[in-house]
Tab-separated table of C-alpha atoms and ligand atoms in Angstrom:
chain	number	residue	atom	x	y	z
A	147	MET	CA	97.695	79.200	119.210
A	148	SER	CA	95.796	79.720	122.447
A	149	VAL	CA	96.261	83.112	123.981
A	150	GLY	CA	96.711	83.713	127.720
A	151	THR	CA	94.293	86.082	129.403
A	152	ASN	CA	96.828	88.850	129.738
A	153	VAL	CA	98.082	88.552	126.177
A	154	ILE	CA	96.778	91.066	123.656
A	155	PRO	CA	96.335	89.145	120.404
A	156	LEU	CA	96.970	90.536	116.967
A	157	ALA	CA	93.412	89.882	115.824
A	158	GLN	CA	90.191	88.450	117.208
A	159	PRO	CA	86.958	87.762	115.300
A	160	VAL	CA	83.557	88.836	116.635
A	161	LEU	CA	81.293	85.788	116.640
A	162	GLY	CA	78.175	85.336	118.734
A	163	PRO	CA	74.968	83.369	119.239
A	164	GLU	CA	73.531	84.501	115.891
A	165	GLU	CA	76.373	82.838	113.997
A	166	GLU	CA	75.910	79.716	116.148
A	167	GLU	CA	72.196	79.619	115.380
A	168	ALA	CA	72.828	80.121	111.680
A	169	VAL	CA	75.299	77.224	111.595
A	170	VAL	CA	72.984	74.923	113.556
A	171	ALA	CA	70.137	75.739	111.148
A	172	VAL	CA	72.287	74.702	108.181
A	173	LEU	CA	73.377	71.506	109.912
A	174	ARG	CA	69.749	70.631	110.659
A	175	SER	CA	68.711	71.397	107.063
A	176	GLY	CA	71.037	68.682	105.824
A	177	GLN	CA	72.117	70.833	102.864
A	178	LEU	CA	75.692	71.718	103.680
A	179	SER	CA	76.861	72.796	100.225
A	180	LEU	CA	75.330	73.989	96.916
A	181	GLY	CA	72.267	75.020	98.938
A	182	PRO	CA	70.218	78.186	99.410
A	183	ARG	CA	72.610	79.977	101.824
A	184	VAL	CA	75.077	80.618	99.004
A	185	GLY	CA	72.637	82.736	96.997
A	186	GLU	CA	71.410	84.487	100.152
A	187	PHE	CA	74.942	85.542	101.070
A	188	GLU	CA	75.734	86.603	97.512
A	189	GLU	CA	72.584	88.712	97.218
A	190	ALA	CA	73.152	90.430	100.551
A	191	PHE	CA	76.764	91.146	99.610
A	192	ALA	CA	75.908	92.500	96.156
A	193	GLU	CA	73.226	94.719	97.664
A	194	ARG	CA	75.626	96.041	100.267
A	195	LEU	CA	78.121	96.998	97.540
A	196	GLY	CA	75.521	98.247	95.093
A	197	VAL	CA	76.627	95.844	92.345
A	198	PRO	CA	74.495	93.472	90.273
A	199	CYS	CA	76.629	90.360	90.832
A	200	ALA	CA	78.541	88.555	93.563
A	201	SER	CA	79.956	85.021	93.625
A	202	ALA	CA	80.928	83.301	96.874
A	203	VAL	CA	84.205	81.381	96.656
A	204	SER	CA	86.345	79.320	98.989
A	205	SER	CA	88.990	82.011	99.613
A	206	GLY	CA	90.264	85.372	98.468
A	207	THR	CA	93.039	83.557	96.639
A	208	ALA	CA	90.530	81.419	94.732
A	209	GLY	CA	88.550	84.555	93.919
A	210	LEU	CA	91.644	86.289	92.535
A	211	HIS	CA	92.390	83.274	90.357
A	212	LEU	CA	88.882	83.225	88.891
A	213	ALA	CA	88.744	87.026	88.494
A	214	LEU	CA	92.048	87.036	86.578
A	215	ARG	CA	90.807	84.241	84.323
A	216	ALA	CA	87.607	86.221	83.749
A	217	ALA	CA	89.755	89.208	82.738
A	218	GLY	CA	91.336	86.996	80.084
A	219	VAL	CA	94.755	86.525	81.710
A	220	GLN	CA	96.588	83.588	80.123
A	221	ASP	CA	99.945	81.935	79.710
A	222	GLY	CA	102.622	84.505	78.826
A	223	ASP	CA	100.584	87.598	79.726
A	224	GLU	CA	101.718	90.251	82.175
A	225	VAL	CA	99.703	91.741	85.016
A	226	VAL	CA	100.858	94.977	86.645
A	227	THR	CA	100.438	94.858	90.415
A	228	SER	CA	101.761	96.022	93.778
A	229	PRO	CA	104.794	94.491	95.484
A	230	LEU	CA	103.347	95.557	98.857
A	231	SER	CA	100.566	93.042	99.278
A	232	PHE	CA	99.879	89.623	100.682
A	233	VAL	CA	101.645	87.134	98.425
A	234	ALA	CA	98.345	85.704	97.145
A	235	SER	CA	97.720	88.648	94.825
A	236	ALA	CA	100.875	87.932	92.809
A	237	ASN	CA	100.624	84.144	93.204
A	238	ALA	CA	97.206	84.147	91.553
A	239	VAL	CA	98.857	85.586	88.431
A	240	LEU	CA	101.356	82.700	88.465
A	241	PHE	CA	98.504	80.157	88.607
A	242	GLU	CA	97.797	81.055	84.969
A	243	ARG	CA	101.508	81.029	84.041
A	244	ALA	CA	101.315	84.779	83.548
A	245	ARG	CA	103.873	87.171	85.015
A	246	PRO	CA	103.252	89.671	87.794
A	247	VAL	CA	105.015	92.915	86.868
A	248	PHE	CA	105.543	95.037	89.952
A	249	ALA	CA	105.600	98.819	90.176
A	250	ASP	CA	106.392	100.955	93.203
A	251	ILE	CA	103.860	102.247	95.701
A	252	ASP	CA	102.724	105.670	96.818
A	253	PRO	CA	104.635	106.569	100.010
A	254	VAL	CA	101.537	107.992	101.715
A	255	THR	CA	98.682	105.629	100.849
A	256	LEU	CA	101.026	102.617	100.329
A	257	ASN	CA	98.892	101.637	97.319
A	258	LEU	CA	100.257	100.946	93.828
A	259	ASP	CA	101.343	104.286	92.348
A	260	PRO	CA	99.324	104.899	89.139
A	261	ALA	CA	102.218	106.685	87.405
A	262	ALA	CA	104.606	103.831	88.205
A	263	ALA	CA	101.985	101.323	87.066
A	264	ALA	CA	101.512	103.199	83.786
A	265	ALA	CA	105.272	103.105	83.199
A	266	ALA	CA	105.267	99.321	83.786
A	267	VAL	CA	102.622	98.661	81.118
A	268	GLY	CA	104.040	96.978	78.028
A	269	PRO	CA	102.857	95.080	74.959
A	270	ARG	CA	102.176	91.908	76.975
A	271	THR	CA	100.201	93.623	79.744
A	272	LYS	CA	96.776	91.989	79.912
A	273	ALA	CA	95.413	93.486	83.108
A	274	LEU	CA	96.068	95.674	86.135
A	275	LEU	CA	95.699	94.299	89.643
A	276	PRO	CA	95.629	97.141	92.174
A	277	VAL	CA	95.343	96.160	95.847
A	278	HIS	CA	93.508	98.349	98.367
A	279	ILE	CA	96.191	97.810	100.934
A	280	PHE	CA	95.414	97.985	104.658
A	281	GLY	CA	91.865	99.044	103.698
A	282	TYR	CA	92.861	102.325	102.044
A	283	PRO	CA	91.151	102.843	98.644
A	284	ALA	CA	93.485	102.712	95.641
A	285	ASP	CA	93.085	105.410	92.982
A	286	LEU	CA	90.846	103.392	90.660
A	287	PRO	CA	89.960	106.180	88.192
A	288	ALA	CA	93.690	106.568	87.451
A	289	PHE	CA	94.097	102.824	86.778
A	290	GLU	CA	90.918	102.598	84.730
A	291	ALA	CA	92.148	105.507	82.592
A	292	LEU	CA	94.956	103.252	81.321
A	293	GLY	CA	92.322	101.383	79.283
A	294	LEU	CA	93.175	97.835	80.383
A	295	PRO	CA	91.011	95.302	82.231
A	296	VAL	CA	91.218	95.930	85.986
A	297	VAL	CA	90.871	93.283	88.687
A	298	GLU	CA	90.692	94.712	92.209
A	299	ASP	CA	92.145	92.989	95.241
A	300	CYS	CA	89.727	94.129	97.945
A	301	CYS	CA	90.680	91.360	100.384
A	302	GLN	CA	91.622	93.944	103.016
A	303	SER	CA	89.062	96.599	102.187
A	304	LEU	CA	85.471	95.630	102.896
A	305	GLY	CA	83.785	98.859	104.010
A	306	SER	CA	86.257	101.191	102.296
A	307	VAL	CA	84.801	104.005	100.202
A	308	HIS	CA	86.217	105.848	97.169
A	309	ALA	CA	86.336	109.642	96.984
A	310	ASP	CA	83.195	109.699	94.814
A	311	GLY	CA	81.260	107.712	97.422
A	312	THR	CA	81.406	104.367	95.574
A	313	PRO	CA	82.140	101.436	97.883
A	314	VAL	CA	85.483	99.784	97.157
A	315	GLY	CA	84.687	96.745	95.022
A	316	GLY	CA	81.554	98.423	93.684
A	317	ARG	CA	82.865	99.926	90.442
A	318	GLY	CA	81.960	96.937	88.292
A	319	ASN	CA	85.498	95.573	87.841
A	320	PRO	CA	85.895	91.981	89.031
A	321	SER	CA	86.718	92.672	92.692
A	322	VAL	CA	87.803	90.123	95.237
A	323	PHE	CA	87.168	90.002	98.984
A	324	GLY	CA	88.523	87.597	101.585
A	325	PHE	CA	86.941	86.307	104.779
A	326	TYR	CA	89.830	84.783	106.712
A	327	ALA	CA	89.439	85.157	110.473
A	328	ASN	CA	91.265	88.502	110.775
A	329	LYS	CA	89.178	90.247	108.090
A	330	GLN	CA	86.362	92.797	108.524
A	331	ILE	CA	83.922	89.884	108.278
A	332	THR	CA	84.868	86.239	108.518
A	333	THR	CA	83.548	82.864	107.460
A	334	GLY	CA	86.672	81.089	108.774
A	335	GLU	CA	87.967	80.819	105.227
A	336	GLY	CA	86.103	82.247	102.276
A	337	GLY	CA	85.853	84.962	99.681
A	338	MET	CA	83.570	86.829	97.294
A	339	VAL	CA	84.004	88.165	93.776
A	340	THR	CA	81.796	91.105	92.829
A	341	CYS	CA	81.356	92.274	89.265
A	342	GLY	CA	79.079	94.379	87.120
A	343	ASP	CA	78.355	91.900	84.408
A	344	PRO	CA	76.164	88.755	84.609
A	345	ALA	CA	78.246	86.962	81.936
A	346	THR	CA	81.339	87.318	84.139
A	347	LYS	CA	79.418	85.990	87.121
A	348	GLU	CA	78.233	83.039	85.067
A	349	ARG	CA	81.798	82.180	84.125
A	350	ILE	CA	83.044	82.526	87.706
A	351	ASP	CA	80.144	80.478	89.079
A	352	SER	CA	80.872	77.738	86.579
A	353	GLU	CA	84.636	77.697	87.134
A	354	ARG	CA	84.267	77.576	90.911
A	355	ASN	CA	82.165	74.434	90.411
A	356	GLN	CA	84.329	72.258	88.157
A	357	GLY	CA	83.215	74.046	84.971
A	358	ARG	CA	79.548	73.199	85.163
A	359	ALA	CA	76.983	75.509	83.534
A	360	PRO	CA	73.780	76.169	85.521
A	361	ASP	CA	71.568	74.440	82.954
A	362	MET	CA	73.750	71.340	82.701
A	363	GLY	CA	73.011	67.948	84.087
A	364	TRP	CA	74.692	66.472	87.131
A	365	LEU	CA	78.326	65.614	86.392
A	366	ASP	CA	78.283	67.265	82.978
A	367	HIS	CA	80.978	69.905	82.503
A	368	ASP	CA	81.734	72.022	79.458
A	369	ARG	CA	84.913	73.837	80.534
A	370	LEU	CA	87.864	73.458	82.878
A	371	GLY	CA	86.942	74.369	86.422
A	372	PHE	CA	88.020	74.034	90.023
A	373	ASN	CA	86.456	73.304	93.361
A	374	TYR	CA	86.406	76.842	94.734
A	375	ARG	CA	82.913	76.590	96.248
A	376	LEU	CA	82.007	78.107	99.598
A	377	SER	CA	79.873	75.855	101.791
A	378	ASP	CA	76.404	76.748	103.037
A	379	ILE	CA	77.792	76.618	106.577
A	380	ALA	CA	80.301	79.362	105.722
A	381	CYS	CA	77.746	81.387	103.749
A	382	ALA	CA	75.296	81.311	106.661
A	383	ILE	CA	78.001	82.726	108.943
A	384	GLY	CA	78.852	85.326	106.298
A	385	THR	CA	75.269	86.580	106.051
A	386	VAL	CA	75.136	87.152	109.812
A	387	GLN	CA	78.583	88.768	109.796
A	388	LEU	CA	77.501	91.118	107.013
A	389	ARG	CA	74.609	92.316	109.167
A	390	ARG	CA	77.128	93.175	111.880
A	391	LEU	CA	79.525	94.891	109.455
A	392	ASP	CA	78.682	98.525	110.167
A	393	GLY	CA	79.004	98.003	113.899
A	394	MET	CA	82.308	96.180	113.576
A	395	LEU	CA	83.700	98.826	111.200
A	396	ALA	CA	82.711	101.564	113.654
A	397	ASP	CA	84.428	99.632	116.466
A	398	ARG	CA	87.590	99.277	114.381
A	399	ALA	CA	87.552	102.987	113.524
A	400	ARG	CA	87.203	103.845	117.207
A	401	VAL	CA	90.182	101.631	118.106
A	402	ALA	CA	92.214	103.316	115.339
A	403	GLY	CA	91.335	106.713	116.805
A	404	TRP	CA	92.597	105.622	120.230
A	405	TYR	CA	95.827	104.412	118.636
A	406	ARG	CA	96.355	107.754	116.899
A	407	GLU	CA	96.080	109.577	120.210
A	408	ALA	CA	98.141	107.096	122.197
A	409	LEU	CA	100.980	106.936	119.641
A	410	ALA	CA	101.174	110.657	118.904
A	411	GLY	CA	104.551	112.283	119.312
A	412	ILE	CA	106.835	109.238	119.002
A	413	GLU	CA	109.658	110.604	116.933
A	414	GLY	CA	110.084	108.943	113.551
A	415	LEU	CA	107.058	106.648	113.946
A	416	THR	CA	104.756	106.786	110.911
A	417	LEU	CA	101.057	106.099	111.470
A	418	PRO	CA	98.572	104.955	108.796
A	419	CYS	CA	97.652	107.890	106.546
A	420	GLU	CA	94.549	109.897	107.372
A	421	ASP	CA	91.619	109.724	104.978
A	422	GLY	CA	92.105	112.220	102.147
A	423	GLY	CA	90.025	113.792	99.363
A	424	GLY	CA	86.794	112.104	100.463
A	425	ALA	CA	88.178	108.537	100.408
A	426	ARG	CA	87.480	106.472	103.523
A	427	ARG	CA	89.524	103.613	104.898
A	428	GLY	CA	87.649	100.489	105.972
A	429	TRP	CA	89.860	99.660	108.924
A	430	PHE	CA	91.494	96.237	108.706
A	431	VAL	CA	94.887	96.391	110.443
A	432	PHE	CA	96.782	99.069	112.326
A	433	VAL	CA	100.234	99.081	110.731
A	434	VAL	CA	102.903	101.541	111.816
A	435	GLN	CA	106.316	102.113	110.274
A	436	LEU	CA	109.017	102.108	112.914
A	437	PRO	CA	111.540	104.946	112.963
A	438	PRO	CA	114.452	104.350	110.549
A	439	GLY	CA	117.249	102.321	112.128
A	440	VAL	CA	115.096	100.606	114.777
A	441	ASP	CA	115.672	96.852	115.144
A	442	ARG	CA	112.187	95.583	114.300
A	443	ASP	CA	112.801	91.982	115.432
A	444	ALA	CA	113.962	93.275	118.802
A	445	THR	CA	110.809	95.401	119.040
A	446	VAL	CA	108.626	92.369	118.265
A	447	ARG	CA	110.470	90.382	120.957
A	448	ALA	CA	110.199	93.179	123.514
A	449	LEU	CA	106.454	93.478	122.914
A	450	ALA	CA	106.010	89.682	123.058
A	451	GLU	CA	107.788	89.573	126.431
A	452	ARG	CA	105.175	92.012	127.656
A	453	GLY	CA	102.281	89.951	126.328
A	454	ILE	CA	101.662	91.906	123.126
A	455	GLN	CA	101.507	90.205	119.758
A	456	SER	CA	102.837	92.082	116.737
A	457	LYS	CA	104.049	91.100	113.299
A	458	PRO	CA	106.244	92.488	110.511
A	459	TYR	CA	103.573	93.228	107.908
A	460	LEU	CA	103.916	93.134	104.941
A	461	PRO	CA	107.138	91.832	103.380
A	462	ALA	CA	107.844	92.944	99.797
A	463	ILE	CA	106.655	90.209	97.433
A	464	HIS	CA	109.413	90.699	94.851
A	465	LEU	CA	112.050	89.965	97.504
A	466	MET	CA	110.539	86.618	98.530
A	467	SER	CA	112.666	83.630	97.513
A	468	LEU	CA	110.186	82.341	94.932
A	469	TYR	CA	110.091	85.707	93.154
A	470	ARG	CA	113.827	86.333	93.421
A	471	GLU	CA	114.590	82.920	91.998
A	472	ARG	CA	111.978	82.869	89.275
A	473	PHE	CA	112.269	86.476	88.067
A	474	GLY	CA	115.674	87.614	89.336
A	475	HIS	CA	114.307	90.394	91.521
A	476	ARG	CA	116.767	92.198	93.773
A	477	GLU	CA	116.856	94.917	96.446
A	478	GLY	CA	116.626	98.438	95.118
A	479	GLU	CA	114.005	97.865	92.424
A	480	PHE	CA	111.097	99.395	94.329
A	481	PRO	CA	112.656	101.611	96.999
A	482	VAL	CA	109.450	103.009	98.486
A	483	CYS	CA	107.949	99.556	98.935
A	484	GLU	CA	111.203	98.139	100.307
A	485	ASP	CA	111.548	100.898	102.882
A	486	VAL	CA	107.934	100.477	104.041
A	487	ALA	CA	108.215	96.682	104.100
A	488	ALA	CA	111.395	96.850	106.198
A	489	ARG	CA	109.854	99.111	108.850
A	490	SER	CA	106.201	98.020	109.004
A	491	LEU	CA	104.759	96.477	112.112
A	492	ALA	CA	101.145	95.381	112.623
A	493	LEU	CA	99.919	96.051	116.145
A	494	PRO	CA	97.006	94.259	117.858
A	495	PHE	CA	93.810	95.461	116.227
A	496	PHE	CA	90.269	94.079	116.506
A	497	PRO	CA	86.775	95.453	117.141
A	498	ALA	CA	86.527	94.430	120.804
A	499	MET	CA	89.870	95.987	121.747
A	500	SER	CA	89.512	98.280	124.761
A	501	GLU	CA	91.015	101.719	125.184
A	502	GLY	CA	93.054	100.305	128.074
A	503	GLN	CA	94.548	97.636	125.802
A	504	VAL	CA	95.435	100.251	123.169
A	505	GLU	CA	97.111	102.358	125.844
A	506	ARG	CA	99.052	99.343	127.079
A	507	VAL	CA	100.297	98.557	123.555
A	508	ALA	CA	101.236	102.200	122.983
A	509	ALA	CA	103.049	102.491	126.322
A	510	GLU	CA	105.052	99.314	125.703
A	511	LEU	CA	105.916	100.338	122.140
A	512	ARG	CA	106.977	103.782	123.315
A	513	ASP	CA	109.049	102.178	126.042
A	514	SER	CA	110.711	99.676	123.731
A	515	LEU	CA	111.586	102.474	121.314
A	516	GLY	CA	113.174	104.337	124.208
A	517	SER	CA	110.816	107.249	123.834
A	518	ARG	CA	108.926	108.130	126.972
A	519	ALA	CA	107.968	111.573	125.818
A	520	ALA	CA	104.225	112.121	125.354
B	620	LIG	C1	95.664	91.678	99.946
B	620	LIG	C2	95.252	90.233	100.040
B	620	LIG	N1	95.056	89.542	98.925
B	620	LIG	C3	94.675	88.259	98.950
B	620	LIG	C4	94.483	87.587	100.138
B	620	LIG	C5	94.128	86.146	100.106
B	620	LIG	O1	92.938	85.842	100.754
B	620	LIG	P1	92.694	84.385	101.363
B	620	LIG	O2	93.590	84.233	102.531
B	620	LIG	O3	91.234	84.407	101.735
B	620	LIG	O4	92.967	83.409	100.286
B	620	LIG	C6	94.671	88.263	101.345
B	620	LIG	C7	94.489	87.575	102.630
B	620	LIG	O5	94.986	87.947	103.640
B	620	LIG	C8	95.068	89.627	101.298
B	620	LIG	O6	95.296	90.312	102.419
């Protein structure tokens, strides 16, 4: 969708001449896929996260699929995960004919609640799939203490840091990032799986490339695989984007700070939680929860009429038709998640957003909620 000049979009990537040059260089090299840019991007990414291994893949969804397979998830297994996530995290479990078992979220961080997750573990549980939602680090030590394989969905959390200073995705568990255009860095579409173990990387690298081992001949394949490769064009963009990451994260954090000031004092409006206990959010989206009883669709319409894009974000996965029909989920199962999902609204949020734009969004939101008080 093209956006008029006075419209404030929900998201906007930062792309410049360096990305253009990088793409042109790949085009001129003639090696558009399975070339040297893949390894360059992977090495830079692994170094940034302080992990030994990273595998570039075609999307976050593809990365989740391969990471779950690497964790041994198979037909009939269960994977405990969060109902407040993008649908891909649960869908990836279904790809292997395993079952996502949801547990409720923490009302402050909005991440999977470790106690609820522990209670959902049963004899068929093969793995845990916590999601660092909206860039806020999930409590990984608590999940790891349950003694099961952990796969981390870091698709929203590049740049987030755990309380002990470890980067999110840098603990050695298979951890999956996504590079869709609204993410902290983008390659258009794309993803990365980090892990601490070269054997896991070898498996992921093979399965992303039709099941081919590195020492095998052309068109010789020793296991089932997929085409989940990321092209050299995308990897070249990713390497440049990664160099810009600190700047873009700082810009996002500054925009979030403006939002906090501009939205202060609106009765009943819940803002994203502040960083706590040493953990640091890598800002991805600015999601507020509207005051109870507010008509969210009407708010979205009122903002749209004033040139401001916004979106209900995120719906509860267990209440989507596919999950209701397949697993019989109903309202009331995960009350914290359902309340958050019913009231959440993503506001425009991107690195180049100006303070004036933030103030305009805040003023219009305040106005549409009928609250003019500062
Ligand atoms: C939490 C989460 N998981 C998984 C994905 C899937 O990533 P992709 O769109 O790159 O497949 C996303 C993408 O938005 C996400 O936000």
